[in-house]
PDB file of C-alpha atoms in Angstrom:
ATOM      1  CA  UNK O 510      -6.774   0.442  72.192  1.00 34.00           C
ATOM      2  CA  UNK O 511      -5.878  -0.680  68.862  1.00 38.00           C
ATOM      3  CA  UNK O 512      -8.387  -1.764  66.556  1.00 40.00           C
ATOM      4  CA  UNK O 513      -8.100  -4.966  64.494  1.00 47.00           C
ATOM      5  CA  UNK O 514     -10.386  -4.009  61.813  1.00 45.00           C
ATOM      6  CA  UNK O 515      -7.765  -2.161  59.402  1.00 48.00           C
ATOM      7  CA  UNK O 516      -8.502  -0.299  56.323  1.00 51.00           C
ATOM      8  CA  UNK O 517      -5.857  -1.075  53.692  1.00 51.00           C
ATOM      9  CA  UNK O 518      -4.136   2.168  52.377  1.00 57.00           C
ATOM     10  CA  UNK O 519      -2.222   1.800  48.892  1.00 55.00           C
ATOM     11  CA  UNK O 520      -0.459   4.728  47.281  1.00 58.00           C
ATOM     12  CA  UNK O 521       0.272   7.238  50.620  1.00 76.00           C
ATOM     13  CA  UNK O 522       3.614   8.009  50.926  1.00 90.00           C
ATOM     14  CA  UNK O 523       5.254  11.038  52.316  1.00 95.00           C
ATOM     15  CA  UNK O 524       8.513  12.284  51.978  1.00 96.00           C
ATOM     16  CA  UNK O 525      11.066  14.485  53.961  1.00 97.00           C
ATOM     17  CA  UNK O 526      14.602  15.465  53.183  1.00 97.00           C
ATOM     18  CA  UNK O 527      17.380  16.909  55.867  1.00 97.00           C
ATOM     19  CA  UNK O 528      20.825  17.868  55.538  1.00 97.00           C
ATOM     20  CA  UNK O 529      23.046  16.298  58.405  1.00 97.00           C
ATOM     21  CA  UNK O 530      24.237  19.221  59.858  1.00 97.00           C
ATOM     22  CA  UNK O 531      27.275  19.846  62.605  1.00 96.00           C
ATOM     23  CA  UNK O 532      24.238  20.631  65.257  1.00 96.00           C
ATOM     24  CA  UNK O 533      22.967  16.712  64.740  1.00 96.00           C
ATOM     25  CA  UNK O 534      26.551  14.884  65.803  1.00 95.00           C
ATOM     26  CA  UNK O 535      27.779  12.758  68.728  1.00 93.00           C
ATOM     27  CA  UNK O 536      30.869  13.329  70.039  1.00 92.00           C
ATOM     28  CA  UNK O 537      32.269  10.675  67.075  1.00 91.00           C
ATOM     29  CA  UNK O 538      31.655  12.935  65.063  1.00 90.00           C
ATOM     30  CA  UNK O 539      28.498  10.860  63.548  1.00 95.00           C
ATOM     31  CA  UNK O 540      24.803  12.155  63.761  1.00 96.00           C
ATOM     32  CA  UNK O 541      23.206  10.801  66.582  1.00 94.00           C
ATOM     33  CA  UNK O 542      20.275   8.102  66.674  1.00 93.00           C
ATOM     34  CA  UNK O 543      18.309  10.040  68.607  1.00 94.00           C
ATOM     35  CA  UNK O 544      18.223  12.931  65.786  1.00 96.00           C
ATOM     36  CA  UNK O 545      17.195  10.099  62.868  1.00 96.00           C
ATOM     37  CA  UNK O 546      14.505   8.571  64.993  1.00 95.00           C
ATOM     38  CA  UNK O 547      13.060  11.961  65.725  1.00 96.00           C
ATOM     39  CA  UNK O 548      13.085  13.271  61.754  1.00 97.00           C
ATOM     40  CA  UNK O 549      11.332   9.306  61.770  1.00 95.00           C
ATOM     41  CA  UNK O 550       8.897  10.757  64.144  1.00 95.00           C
ATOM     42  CA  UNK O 551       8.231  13.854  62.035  1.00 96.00           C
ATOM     43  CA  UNK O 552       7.686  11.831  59.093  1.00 96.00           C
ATOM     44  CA  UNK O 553       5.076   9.555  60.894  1.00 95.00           C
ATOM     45  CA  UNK O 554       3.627  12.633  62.119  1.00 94.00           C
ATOM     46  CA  UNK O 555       3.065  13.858  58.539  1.00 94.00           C
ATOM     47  CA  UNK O 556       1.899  11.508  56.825  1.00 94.00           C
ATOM     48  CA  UNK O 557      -0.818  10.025  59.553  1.00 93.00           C
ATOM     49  CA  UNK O 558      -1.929  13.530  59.912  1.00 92.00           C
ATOM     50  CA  UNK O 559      -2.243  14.442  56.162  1.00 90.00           C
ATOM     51  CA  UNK O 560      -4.430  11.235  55.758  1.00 88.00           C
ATOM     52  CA  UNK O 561      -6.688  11.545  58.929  1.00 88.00           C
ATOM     53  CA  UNK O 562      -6.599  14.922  59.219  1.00 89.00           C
ATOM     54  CA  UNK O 563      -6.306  14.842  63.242  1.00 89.00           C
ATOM     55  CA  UNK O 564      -3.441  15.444  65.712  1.00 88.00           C
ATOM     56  CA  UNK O 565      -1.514  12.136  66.211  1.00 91.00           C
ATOM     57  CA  UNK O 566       1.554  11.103  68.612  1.00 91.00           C
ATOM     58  CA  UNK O 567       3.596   7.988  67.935  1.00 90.00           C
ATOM     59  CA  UNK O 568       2.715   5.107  70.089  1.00 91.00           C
ATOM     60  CA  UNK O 569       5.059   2.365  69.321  1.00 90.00           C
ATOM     61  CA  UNK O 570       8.347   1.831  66.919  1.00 91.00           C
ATOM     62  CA  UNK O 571       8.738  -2.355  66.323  1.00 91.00           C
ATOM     63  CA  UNK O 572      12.294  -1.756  65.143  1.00 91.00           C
ATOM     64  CA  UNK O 573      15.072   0.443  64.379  1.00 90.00           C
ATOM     65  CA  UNK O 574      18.140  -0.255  63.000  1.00 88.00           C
ATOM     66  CA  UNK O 575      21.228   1.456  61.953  1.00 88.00           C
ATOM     67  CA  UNK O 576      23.914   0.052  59.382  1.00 89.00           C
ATOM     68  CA  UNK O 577      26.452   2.216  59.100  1.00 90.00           C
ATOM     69  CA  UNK O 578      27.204   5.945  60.773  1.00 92.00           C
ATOM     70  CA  UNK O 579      25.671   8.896  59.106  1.00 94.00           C
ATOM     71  CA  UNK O 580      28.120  11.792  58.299  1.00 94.00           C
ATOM     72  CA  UNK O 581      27.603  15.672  58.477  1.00 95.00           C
ATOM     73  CA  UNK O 582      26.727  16.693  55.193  1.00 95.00           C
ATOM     74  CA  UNK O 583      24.582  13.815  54.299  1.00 96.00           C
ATOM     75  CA  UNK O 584      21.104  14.347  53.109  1.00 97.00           C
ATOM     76  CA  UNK O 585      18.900  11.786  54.791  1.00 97.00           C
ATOM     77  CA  UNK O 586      15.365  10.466  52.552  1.00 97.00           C
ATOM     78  CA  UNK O 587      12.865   9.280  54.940  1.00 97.00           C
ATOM     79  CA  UNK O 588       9.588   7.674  53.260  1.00 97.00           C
ATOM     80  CA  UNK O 589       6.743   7.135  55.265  1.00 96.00           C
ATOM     81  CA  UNK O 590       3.494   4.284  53.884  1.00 95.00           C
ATOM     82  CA  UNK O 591       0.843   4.001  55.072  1.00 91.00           C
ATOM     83  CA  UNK O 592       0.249   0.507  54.989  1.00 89.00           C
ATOM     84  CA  UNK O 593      -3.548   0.319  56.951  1.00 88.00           C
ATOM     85  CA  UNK O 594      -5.688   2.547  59.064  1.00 86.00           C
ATOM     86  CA  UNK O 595      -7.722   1.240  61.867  1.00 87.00           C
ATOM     87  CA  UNK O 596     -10.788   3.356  64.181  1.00 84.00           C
ATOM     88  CA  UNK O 597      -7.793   4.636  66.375  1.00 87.00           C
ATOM     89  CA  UNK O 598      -4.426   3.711  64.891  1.00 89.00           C
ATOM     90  CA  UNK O 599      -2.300   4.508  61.433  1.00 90.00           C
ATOM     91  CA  UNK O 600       0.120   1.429  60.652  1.00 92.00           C
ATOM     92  CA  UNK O 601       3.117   2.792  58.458  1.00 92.00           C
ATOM     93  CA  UNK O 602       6.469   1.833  57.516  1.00 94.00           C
ATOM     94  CA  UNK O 603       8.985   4.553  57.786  1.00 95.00           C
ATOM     95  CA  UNK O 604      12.676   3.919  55.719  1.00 94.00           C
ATOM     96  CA  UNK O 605      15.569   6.263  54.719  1.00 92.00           C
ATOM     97  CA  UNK O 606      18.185   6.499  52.352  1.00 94.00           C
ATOM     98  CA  UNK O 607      21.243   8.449  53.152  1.00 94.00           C
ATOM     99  CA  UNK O 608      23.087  10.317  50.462  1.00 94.00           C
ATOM    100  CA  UNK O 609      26.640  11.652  51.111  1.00 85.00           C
ATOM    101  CA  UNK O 610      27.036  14.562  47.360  1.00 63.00           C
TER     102      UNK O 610
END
């Protein structure tokens, strides 16, 4: 059960960095989905535990979306904010960045 009385959270964020490696492609040659919406898991997973301080599993994503393919050798951003916490629920915004050095 969600609850609708939220606590607004300004200035959390949490950040993680990966390298797109060879292990993370499709057979395109691209890094699969699946691999970016698990490092979005991890970040979730951070930052809700880091501000609650108690084990935490992902409920719901509203929306993905992917522009353009990411390439081995990449280094992926992801930036998790906390944007309101609630008796049993964390609402944050997760986005990345992908930089291709």
């Amino acid at each position: 059960m969600v609850s609708k009385n939220r606590t607004p959270c300004s200035g959390t964020e949490t950040v993680l960095s990966h390298v797109m490696l060879p292990l993370h492609t499709n057979h395109y040659g691209s890094i699969h989905g699946a691999v970016i919406l698990g490092f979005i898991d991890e970040v979730a997973f951070v930052a809700a535990t880091r501000l609650t301080g108690k084990n935490v599993v992902l409920a719901a994503v509203n929306r993905a979306s992917f522009d353009r393919p990411v390439k081995v050798g990449s280094l992926l951003t992801l930036r998790a904010h906390i944007g309101s916490i609630g008796r049993t629920s964390v609402k944050l915004k997760v986005t990345f960045e992908v930089r291709i050095e």
